[in-house]
Amino acid sequence: MWLLLGLLGSMTALSASDLFTAQGFGAGNADDTDDDPQDEDDDSGAPNGFSGIATGFPDDDPGEVADGGQGATPPSSDVGAADPPSDDPAMGLFDGLGLRVHSSDVFPDPEPDTFQTLAGDENDNTLRGAALDDVIAGNGGHDSLAGHGGNDWLDGGAGDDSLIGGDGDDTLLGGAGNDTLIGGLGHDLMIAGSGDNTVMAGDGDDTLLGQAGSSFLNGGNGSDLLQAGAGNQLHGGAGDDIFLLPGAMPGADGPAHILDYAADEDQIQLSYDPAQGLPELSITFAADTPGLAEIRIDGNVMATVANAGTLSPSDIALVAQTGPTS
């Protein structure tokens, strides 16, 4: 499945009816907490290779518990799927900015007996996975989601949420609200939604995608890619990092701010629409702040770079967008 990640609207529109719910989860109850240990005796006979887990959708009764059953299917074409472009069927675009993301990085490819799902509701939910490849959706409310072990997929949905991936190569989507995303170990994909977010990747070669707002993105250890949203603060951390500036910035939120650029390790890239021609790139230095460079496109400040040294336009790589742009 090829996924077009626009402004994440399709990604965060999941509801409890879009996902499985694990056995013992009381759908619809206020402030739900669900621990899903591995040693539960789940024998649902779930279809499509999802054996060894309890599946099923709750009734309209708010006190109904999903107790497993037949016929549940994973989210597919109704969750933001699109036909792939003919030149590259395995990849998708994030926001038309030229950063390509595998659909398999966003929706995990489950193996039998290793996959489970949990879904919250409009209340404040606490949902914890186990050592499996978990799919956990908080939906509405101020939720706390933890994947623990495995390659997990966590979507906070609306509200001010806390997402912790733990071990494994995890995908974390903040959704709307002021969220905290913590990747932990592994090579994680972390997508901040609208709002003022804190995104901490931890160890591993991670990908952090920001949107407009006063968000802080920290790559931690490893060779990370940090895509800026307007107004974001970017800290790559240790390793050879890439700071990607989308050509559509900055807007009302102002420029992005690169806090720890190291010329001998890191790269700054600027994506642009080749249909519009090469942008006019220039570098100026702030008169009142020593070492602070301003990256300008057509005279407008796109980003500032702290401790920039002798940063010049030749140090910035121009990257043409490819594929669809809308």
mmCIF file of C-alpha atoms in Angstrom:
data_model
loop_
_atom_site.group_PDB
_atom_site.id
_atom_site.type_symbol
_atom_site.label_atom_id
_atom_site.label_comp_id
_atom_site.label_asym_id
_atom_site.label_seq_id
_atom_site.Cartn_x
_atom_site.Cartn_y
_atom_site.Cartn_z
ATOM 1 C CA MET A 1 0.000 0.000 0.000
ATOM 2 C CA TRP A 2 1.318 3.407 -0.971
ATOM 3 C CA LEU A 3 0.505 6.159 1.465
ATOM 4 C CA LEU A 4 0.430 9.839 0.645
ATOM 5 C CA LEU A 5 1.221 11.700 3.842
ATOM 6 C CA GLY A 6 -0.322 15.119 3.393
ATOM 7 C CA LEU A 7 -0.810 17.115 6.549
ATOM 8 C CA LEU A 8 -1.503 13.873 8.394
ATOM 9 C CA GLY A 9 -5.255 14.377 8.254
ATOM 10 C CA SER A 10 -5.803 10.938 6.825
ATOM 11 C CA MET A 11 -3.306 9.422 9.231
ATOM 12 C CA THR A 12 -4.963 10.738 12.373
ATOM 13 C CA ALA A 13 -8.555 10.074 11.372
ATOM 14 C CA LEU A 14 -8.538 6.553 12.784
ATOM 15 C CA SER A 15 -11.290 5.682 15.225
ATOM 16 C CA ALA A 16 -11.908 2.640 17.377
ATOM 17 C CA SER A 17 -13.984 1.145 14.583
ATOM 18 C CA ASP A 18 -10.995 1.403 12.228
ATOM 19 C CA LEU A 19 -8.755 -0.810 14.349
ATOM 20 C CA PHE A 20 -8.816 -4.021 16.277
ATOM 21 C CA THR A 21 -9.184 -3.843 20.033
ATOM 22 C CA ALA A 22 -7.446 -6.374 22.192
ATOM 23 C CA GLN A 23 -9.171 -8.743 24.578
ATOM 24 C CA GLY A 24 -10.022 -7.224 27.936
ATOM 25 C CA PHE A 25 -10.179 -3.629 26.687
ATOM 26 C CA GLY A 26 -13.298 -1.818 27.821
ATOM 27 C CA ALA A 27 -14.142 0.364 24.839
ATOM 28 C CA GLY A 28 -16.072 3.493 25.693
ATOM 29 C CA ASN A 29 -15.270 3.664 29.393
ATOM 30 C CA ALA A 30 -13.773 6.869 30.744
ATOM 31 C CA ASP A 31 -10.024 7.085 31.375
ATOM 32 C CA ASP A 32 -9.320 3.559 30.205
ATOM 33 C CA THR A 33 -6.124 1.710 31.041
ATOM 34 C CA ASP A 34 -5.110 -1.376 29.136
ATOM 35 C CA ASP A 35 -2.089 -3.511 29.896
ATOM 36 C CA ASP A 36 -1.770 -6.308 27.374
ATOM 37 C CA PRO A 37 0.756 -8.855 28.688
ATOM 38 C CA GLN A 38 2.020 -11.560 26.405
ATOM 39 C CA ASP A 39 0.926 -14.408 28.620
ATOM 40 C CA GLU A 40 -2.809 -13.901 28.045
ATOM 41 C CA ASP A 41 -4.482 -16.940 26.529
ATOM 42 C CA ASP A 42 -5.610 -15.469 23.219
ATOM 43 C CA ASP A 43 -7.127 -17.903 20.737
ATOM 44 C CA SER A 44 -9.232 -15.902 18.344
ATOM 45 C CA GLY A 45 -8.566 -17.595 15.030
ATOM 46 C CA ALA A 46 -8.225 -14.141 13.518
ATOM 47 C CA PRO A 47 -8.042 -14.050 9.716
ATOM 48 C CA ASN A 48 -5.356 -12.793 7.347
ATOM 49 C CA GLY A 49 -2.427 -14.138 9.327
ATOM 50 C CA PHE A 50 -3.269 -12.346 12.565
ATOM 51 C CA SER A 51 -3.367 -15.546 14.588
ATOM 52 C CA GLY A 52 -2.696 -15.743 18.295
ATOM 53 C CA ILE A 53 -4.347 -12.417 19.151
ATOM 54 C CA ALA A 54 -7.808 -11.434 20.295
ATOM 55 C CA THR A 55 -9.657 -9.234 17.834
ATOM 56 C CA GLY A 56 -13.135 -7.852 17.372
ATOM 57 C CA PHE A 57 -14.977 -4.554 17.529
ATOM 58 C CA PRO A 58 -16.949 -3.313 20.533
ATOM 59 C CA ASP A 59 -20.708 -2.897 20.373
ATOM 60 C CA ASP A 60 -22.419 0.471 20.704
ATOM 61 C CA ASP A 61 -22.895 -0.351 24.370
ATOM 62 C CA PRO A 62 -20.271 1.850 26.096
ATOM 63 C CA GLY A 63 -19.553 -0.898 28.599
ATOM 64 C CA GLU A 64 -18.953 -3.595 26.007
ATOM 65 C CA VAL A 65 -15.646 -5.444 26.116
ATOM 66 C CA ALA A 66 -14.122 -6.660 22.869
ATOM 67 C CA ASP A 67 -13.689 -10.355 23.547
ATOM 68 C CA GLY A 68 -12.283 -11.568 20.266
ATOM 69 C CA GLY A 69 -14.078 -12.918 17.267
ATOM 70 C CA GLN A 70 -14.013 -13.523 13.557
ATOM 71 C CA GLY A 71 -14.059 -11.112 10.680
ATOM 72 C CA ALA A 72 -11.846 -8.256 11.834
ATOM 73 C CA THR A 73 -9.530 -6.883 9.169
ATOM 74 C CA PRO A 74 -6.648 -4.428 9.462
ATOM 75 C CA PRO A 75 -6.949 -0.824 8.264
ATOM 76 C CA SER A 76 -6.308 -0.617 4.552
ATOM 77 C CA SER A 77 -7.519 1.484 1.644
ATOM 78 C CA ASP A 78 -9.881 3.572 3.754
ATOM 79 C CA VAL A 79 -6.982 5.064 5.705
ATOM 80 C CA GLY A 80 -5.277 7.456 3.328
ATOM 81 C CA ALA A 81 -4.250 4.937 0.700
ATOM 82 C CA ALA A 82 -3.552 6.114 -2.825
ATOM 83 C CA ASP A 83 -2.460 4.521 -6.066
ATOM 84 C CA PRO A 84 1.317 4.662 -6.478
ATOM 85 C CA PRO A 85 3.006 6.712 -9.176
ATOM 86 C CA SER A 86 4.143 4.487 -12.013
ATOM 87 C CA ASP A 87 7.813 5.394 -11.622
ATOM 88 C CA ASP A 88 8.169 4.385 -7.982
ATOM 89 C CA PRO A 89 5.447 2.099 -6.611
ATOM 90 C CA ALA A 90 7.071 1.461 -3.247
ATOM 91 C CA MET A 91 7.364 5.008 -2.020
ATOM 92 C CA GLY A 92 5.233 7.945 -0.926
ATOM 93 C CA LEU A 93 5.716 11.659 -0.392
ATOM 94 C CA PHE A 94 5.435 13.562 2.868
ATOM 95 C CA ASP A 95 3.598 16.837 2.271
ATOM 96 C CA GLY A 96 4.879 17.069 -1.292
ATOM 97 C CA LEU A 97 8.273 18.185 -0.073
ATOM 98 C CA GLY A 98 10.429 15.556 -1.686
ATOM 99 C CA LEU A 99 11.000 13.468 1.435
ATOM 100 C CA ARG A 100 9.976 9.929 0.539
ATOM 101 C CA VAL A 101 8.671 7.523 3.147
ATOM 102 C CA HIS A 102 8.011 3.811 2.676
ATOM 103 C CA SER A 103 4.406 2.919 3.382
ATOM 104 C CA SER A 104 5.805 -0.052 5.306
ATOM 105 C CA ASP A 105 7.451 2.450 7.664
ATOM 106 C CA VAL A 106 4.013 3.813 8.562
ATOM 107 C CA PHE A 107 1.856 0.691 8.560
ATOM 108 C CA PRO A 108 3.811 -2.325 9.819
ATOM 109 C CA ASP A 109 3.839 -5.594 7.928
ATOM 110 C CA PRO A 110 2.713 -8.077 10.585
ATOM 111 C CA GLU A 111 4.016 -11.563 11.106
ATOM 112 C CA PRO A 112 1.787 -14.265 12.598
ATOM 113 C CA ASP A 113 1.709 -14.360 16.394
ATOM 114 C CA THR A 114 3.656 -11.093 16.684
ATOM 115 C CA PHE A 115 1.024 -8.441 16.078
ATOM 116 C CA GLN A 116 -1.639 -6.861 18.279
ATOM 117 C CA THR A 117 -3.745 -3.694 18.259
ATOM 118 C CA LEU A 118 -5.257 -1.427 20.896
ATOM 119 C CA ALA A 119 -7.580 1.540 20.408
ATOM 120 C CA GLY A 120 -8.730 4.235 22.793
ATOM 121 C CA ASP A 121 -11.728 6.538 22.619
ATOM 122 C CA GLU A 122 -12.508 10.209 23.269
ATOM 123 C CA ASN A 123 -11.431 9.933 26.919
ATOM 124 C CA ASP A 124 -7.939 10.030 28.457
ATOM 125 C CA ASN A 125 -6.555 6.564 27.752
ATOM 126 C CA THR A 126 -3.442 4.720 28.918
ATOM 127 C CA LEU A 127 -2.551 1.985 26.431
ATOM 128 C CA ARG A 128 0.543 -0.185 26.789
ATOM 129 C CA GLY A 129 1.835 -2.747 24.344
ATOM 130 C CA ALA A 130 4.138 -5.662 25.007
ATOM 131 C CA ALA A 131 7.058 -7.289 23.200
ATOM 132 C CA LEU A 132 4.966 -7.628 20.044
ATOM 133 C CA ASP A 133 4.625 -5.353 17.011
ATOM 134 C CA ASP A 134 1.811 -3.230 18.412
ATOM 135 C CA VAL A 135 -0.615 -0.888 16.651
ATOM 136 C CA ILE A 136 -1.976 1.541 19.253
ATOM 137 C CA ALA A 137 -4.323 4.463 18.566
ATOM 138 C CA GLY A 138 -5.295 6.896 21.292
ATOM 139 C CA ASN A 139 -7.955 8.737 19.263
ATOM 140 C CA GLY A 140 -9.487 11.605 21.296
ATOM 141 C CA GLY A 141 -8.405 12.707 24.764
ATOM 142 C CA HIS A 142 -5.045 13.247 26.410
ATOM 143 C CA ASP A 143 -3.573 9.786 25.976
ATOM 144 C CA SER A 144 -0.488 7.912 27.145
ATOM 145 C CA LEU A 145 0.723 5.258 24.680
ATOM 146 C CA ALA A 146 3.714 2.953 25.128
ATOM 147 C CA GLY A 147 4.846 0.332 22.662
ATOM 148 C CA HIS A 148 7.645 -1.288 24.714
ATOM 149 C CA GLY A 149 9.374 -4.016 22.649
ATOM 150 C CA GLY A 150 8.716 -4.742 18.991
ATOM 151 C CA ASN A 151 8.339 -2.549 15.930
ATOM 152 C CA ASP A 152 5.352 -0.503 17.023
ATOM 153 C CA TRP A 153 2.950 1.964 15.388
ATOM 154 C CA LEU A 154 1.527 4.583 17.765
ATOM 155 C CA ASP A 155 -0.964 7.305 16.807
ATOM 156 C CA GLY A 156 -1.930 9.779 19.513
ATOM 157 C CA GLY A 157 -4.832 11.352 17.628
ATOM 158 C CA ALA A 158 -6.416 14.527 18.966
ATOM 159 C CA GLY A 159 -5.398 15.821 22.395
ATOM 160 C CA ASP A 160 -2.152 16.416 24.261
ATOM 161 C CA ASP A 161 -0.608 12.955 24.114
ATOM 162 C CA SER A 162 2.511 11.142 25.315
ATOM 163 C CA LEU A 163 3.940 8.433 23.023
ATOM 164 C CA ILE A 164 6.884 6.189 23.911
ATOM 165 C CA GLY A 165 8.113 3.723 21.319
ATOM 166 C CA GLY A 166 10.641 1.794 23.423
ATOM 167 C CA ASP A 167 12.837 -0.820 21.784
ATOM 168 C CA GLY A 168 12.413 -1.595 18.107
ATOM 169 C CA ASP A 169 11.948 0.385 14.908
ATOM 170 C CA ASP A 170 8.832 2.352 15.776
ATOM 171 C CA THR A 171 6.495 4.794 14.033
ATOM 172 C CA LEU A 172 5.060 7.557 16.222
ATOM 173 C CA LEU A 173 2.409 10.013 15.004
ATOM 174 C CA GLY A 174 1.489 12.813 17.357
ATOM 175 C CA GLY A 175 -1.682 14.047 15.686
ATOM 176 C CA ALA A 176 -3.355 17.287 16.706
ATOM 177 C CA GLY A 177 -2.430 18.791 20.080
ATOM 178 C CA ASN A 178 0.722 19.494 22.050
ATOM 179 C CA ASP A 179 2.374 16.088 22.143
ATOM 180 C CA THR A 180 5.512 14.441 23.518
ATOM 181 C CA LEU A 181 7.066 11.737 21.321
ATOM 182 C CA ILE A 182 9.950 9.609 22.640
ATOM 183 C CA GLY A 183 11.400 7.065 20.254
ATOM 184 C CA GLY A 184 13.845 5.126 22.430
ATOM 185 C CA LEU A 185 16.111 2.545 20.828
ATOM 186 C CA GLY A 186 15.903 1.583 17.173
ATOM 187 C CA HIS A 187 15.512 3.396 13.867
ATOM 188 C CA ASP A 188 12.308 5.329 14.441
ATOM 189 C CA LEU A 189 9.997 7.423 12.262
ATOM 190 C CA MET A 190 8.484 10.249 14.318
ATOM 191 C CA ILE A 191 5.887 12.590 12.825
ATOM 192 C CA ALA A 192 4.813 15.624 14.821
ATOM 193 C CA GLY A 193 1.296 16.841 14.150
ATOM 194 C CA SER A 194 -0.048 20.350 14.448
ATOM 195 C CA GLY A 195 0.707 21.956 17.809
ATOM 196 C CA ASP A 196 3.703 22.663 20.008
ATOM 197 C CA ASN A 197 5.425 19.292 20.295
ATOM 198 C CA THR A 198 8.518 17.763 21.871
ATOM 199 C CA VAL A 199 10.093 15.004 19.766
ATOM 200 C CA MET A 200 13.024 13.053 21.261
ATOM 201 C CA ALA A 201 14.408 10.298 19.060
ATOM 202 C CA GLY A 202 17.029 8.621 21.275
ATOM 203 C CA ASP A 203 19.568 6.152 19.886
ATOM 204 C CA GLY A 204 19.415 4.957 16.286
ATOM 205 C CA ASP A 205 19.275 6.491 12.814
ATOM 206 C CA ASP A 206 15.922 8.233 13.041
ATOM 207 C CA THR A 207 13.627 10.345 10.864
ATOM 208 C CA LEU A 208 11.832 13.272 12.513
ATOM 209 C CA LEU A 209 9.214 15.234 10.600
ATOM 210 C CA GLY A 210 7.986 18.554 11.956
ATOM 211 C CA GLN A 211 5.072 20.773 11.069
ATOM 212 C CA ALA A 212 4.494 24.467 11.637
ATOM 213 C CA GLY A 213 4.504 25.421 15.305
ATOM 214 C CA SER A 214 6.796 25.848 18.282
ATOM 215 C CA SER A 215 8.018 22.252 18.265
ATOM 216 C CA PHE A 216 11.401 20.958 19.455
ATOM 217 C CA LEU A 217 12.960 18.064 17.509
ATOM 218 C CA ASN A 218 15.994 16.231 18.928
ATOM 219 C CA GLY A 219 17.626 13.444 16.942
ATOM 220 C CA GLY A 220 19.728 12.062 19.808
ATOM 221 C CA ASN A 221 22.523 9.643 18.950
ATOM 222 C CA GLY A 222 22.841 8.378 15.408
ATOM 223 C CA SER A 223 22.710 9.739 11.873
ATOM 224 C CA ASP A 224 19.293 11.343 11.777
ATOM 225 C CA LEU A 225 17.144 13.238 9.310
ATOM 226 C CA LEU A 226 15.198 16.170 10.744
ATOM 227 C CA GLN A 227 12.652 17.892 8.522
ATOM 228 C CA ALA A 228 11.788 21.344 9.805
ATOM 229 C CA GLY A 229 8.394 22.899 10.099
ATOM 230 C CA ALA A 230 8.082 26.660 10.315
ATOM 231 C CA GLY A 231 8.999 27.817 13.810
ATOM 232 C CA ASN A 232 10.590 24.492 14.811
ATOM 233 C CA GLN A 233 13.807 24.172 16.804
ATOM 234 C CA LEU A 234 16.082 21.398 15.531
ATOM 235 C CA HIS A 235 18.848 19.688 17.499
ATOM 236 C CA GLY A 236 20.460 16.827 15.630
ATOM 237 C CA GLY A 237 22.530 15.468 18.507
ATOM 238 C CA ALA A 238 25.533 13.199 18.033
ATOM 239 C CA GLY A 239 26.112 11.743 14.579
ATOM 240 C CA ASP A 240 26.033 12.853 10.945
ATOM 241 C CA ASP A 241 22.654 14.524 10.680
ATOM 242 C CA ILE A 242 20.660 16.053 7.828
ATOM 243 C CA PHE A 243 18.527 19.149 8.390
ATOM 244 C CA LEU A 244 15.910 19.371 5.634
ATOM 245 C CA LEU A 245 14.215 22.721 4.993
ATOM 246 C CA PRO A 246 11.006 22.481 2.944
ATOM 247 C CA GLY A 247 10.749 25.149 0.295
ATOM 248 C CA ALA A 248 7.239 26.145 1.416
ATOM 249 C CA MET A 249 8.416 27.691 4.702
ATOM 250 C CA PRO A 250 8.159 29.764 6.787
ATOM 251 C CA GLY A 251 4.723 31.443 6.886
ATOM 252 C CA ALA A 252 3.259 33.028 10.005
ATOM 253 C CA ASP A 253 5.254 30.791 12.376
ATOM 254 C CA GLY A 254 8.540 32.241 11.211
ATOM 255 C CA PRO A 255 11.799 30.508 10.353
ATOM 256 C CA ALA A 256 13.089 27.232 11.706
ATOM 257 C CA HIS A 257 16.080 27.275 14.044
ATOM 258 C CA ILE A 258 18.997 24.842 13.685
ATOM 259 C CA LEU A 259 20.734 24.712 17.045
ATOM 260 C CA ASP A 260 23.756 22.399 16.666
ATOM 261 C CA TYR A 261 24.951 22.403 13.060
ATOM 262 C CA ALA A 262 28.493 21.030 12.726
ATOM 263 C CA ALA A 263 30.025 21.693 9.321
ATOM 264 C CA ASP A 264 32.298 18.639 9.475
ATOM 265 C CA GLU A 265 29.427 16.233 10.241
ATOM 266 C CA ASP A 266 26.029 17.602 9.301
ATOM 267 C CA GLN A 267 24.262 18.636 6.101
ATOM 268 C CA ILE A 268 21.643 21.286 5.435
ATOM 269 C CA GLN A 269 19.339 20.544 2.518
ATOM 270 C CA LEU A 270 16.703 22.756 0.934
ATOM 271 C CA SER A 271 13.949 21.167 -1.138
ATOM 272 C CA TYR A 272 12.420 23.126 -4.006
ATOM 273 C CA ASP A 273 9.893 22.673 -6.783
ATOM 274 C CA PRO A 274 11.817 22.309 -10.055
ATOM 275 C CA ALA A 275 8.807 23.664 -11.942
ATOM 276 C CA GLN A 276 9.490 26.998 -10.233
ATOM 277 C CA GLY A 277 13.172 26.978 -11.113
ATOM 278 C CA LEU A 278 16.151 27.205 -8.784
ATOM 279 C CA PRO A 279 15.533 29.406 -5.745
ATOM 280 C CA GLU A 280 17.717 32.427 -5.050
ATOM 281 C CA LEU A 281 19.703 31.270 -2.025
ATOM 282 C CA SER A 282 21.725 33.617 0.165
ATOM 283 C CA ILE A 283 23.299 33.654 3.633
ATOM 284 C CA THR A 284 23.417 36.647 5.946
ATOM 285 C CA PHE A 285 24.744 36.925 9.483
ATOM 286 C CA ALA A 286 22.798 38.589 12.275
ATOM 287 C CA ALA A 287 24.525 41.769 13.403
ATOM 288 C CA ASP A 288 23.371 41.455 17.003
ATOM 289 C CA THR A 289 24.106 37.722 17.528
ATOM 290 C CA PRO A 290 27.658 36.523 16.781
ATOM 291 C CA GLY A 291 27.769 33.331 14.723
ATOM 292 C CA LEU A 292 24.036 33.306 13.908
ATOM 293 C CA ALA A 293 23.461 32.786 10.184
ATOM 294 C CA GLU A 294 20.215 33.377 8.332
ATOM 295 C CA ILE A 295 19.368 31.172 5.362
ATOM 296 C CA ARG A 296 17.343 33.249 2.917
ATOM 297 C CA ILE A 297 15.305 32.272 -0.118
ATOM 298 C CA ASP A 298 14.416 35.145 -2.413
ATOM 299 C CA GLY A 299 15.347 37.461 0.444
ATOM 300 C CA ASN A 300 13.085 35.812 3.042
ATOM 301 C CA VAL A 301 14.579 34.128 6.125
ATOM 302 C CA MET A 302 13.819 30.388 6.005
ATOM 303 C CA ALA A 303 15.992 29.255 8.909
ATOM 304 C CA THR A 304 18.607 30.434 11.354
ATOM 305 C CA VAL A 305 21.754 28.451 12.136
ATOM 306 C CA ALA A 306 23.543 28.878 15.465
ATOM 307 C CA ASN A 307 27.356 28.798 15.583
ATOM 308 C CA ALA A 308 27.371 28.749 11.794
ATOM 309 C CA GLY A 309 31.035 29.642 11.385
ATOM 310 C CA THR A 310 31.694 30.382 7.705
ATOM 311 C CA LEU A 311 28.447 28.899 6.374
ATOM 312 C CA SER A 312 27.902 29.881 2.738
ATOM 313 C CA PRO A 313 25.336 29.008 0.037
ATOM 314 C CA SER A 314 27.716 26.379 -1.341
ATOM 315 C CA ASP A 315 27.346 24.450 1.936
ATOM 316 C CA ILE A 316 23.609 23.975 1.383
ATOM 317 C CA ALA A 317 22.385 21.227 -0.939
ATOM 318 C CA LEU A 318 19.407 22.021 -3.159
ATOM 319 C CA VAL A 319 17.169 18.963 -3.521
ATOM 320 C CA ALA A 320 14.504 18.921 -6.225
ATOM 321 C CA GLN A 321 11.121 17.589 -5.204
ATOM 322 C CA THR A 322 10.051 14.492 -7.099
ATOM 323 C CA GLY A 323 6.716 12.782 -7.560
ATOM 324 C CA PRO A 324 3.308 14.319 -6.846
ATOM 325 C CA THR A 325 3.178 17.604 -4.946
ATOM 326 C CA SER A 326 -0.444 17.522 -3.808
#
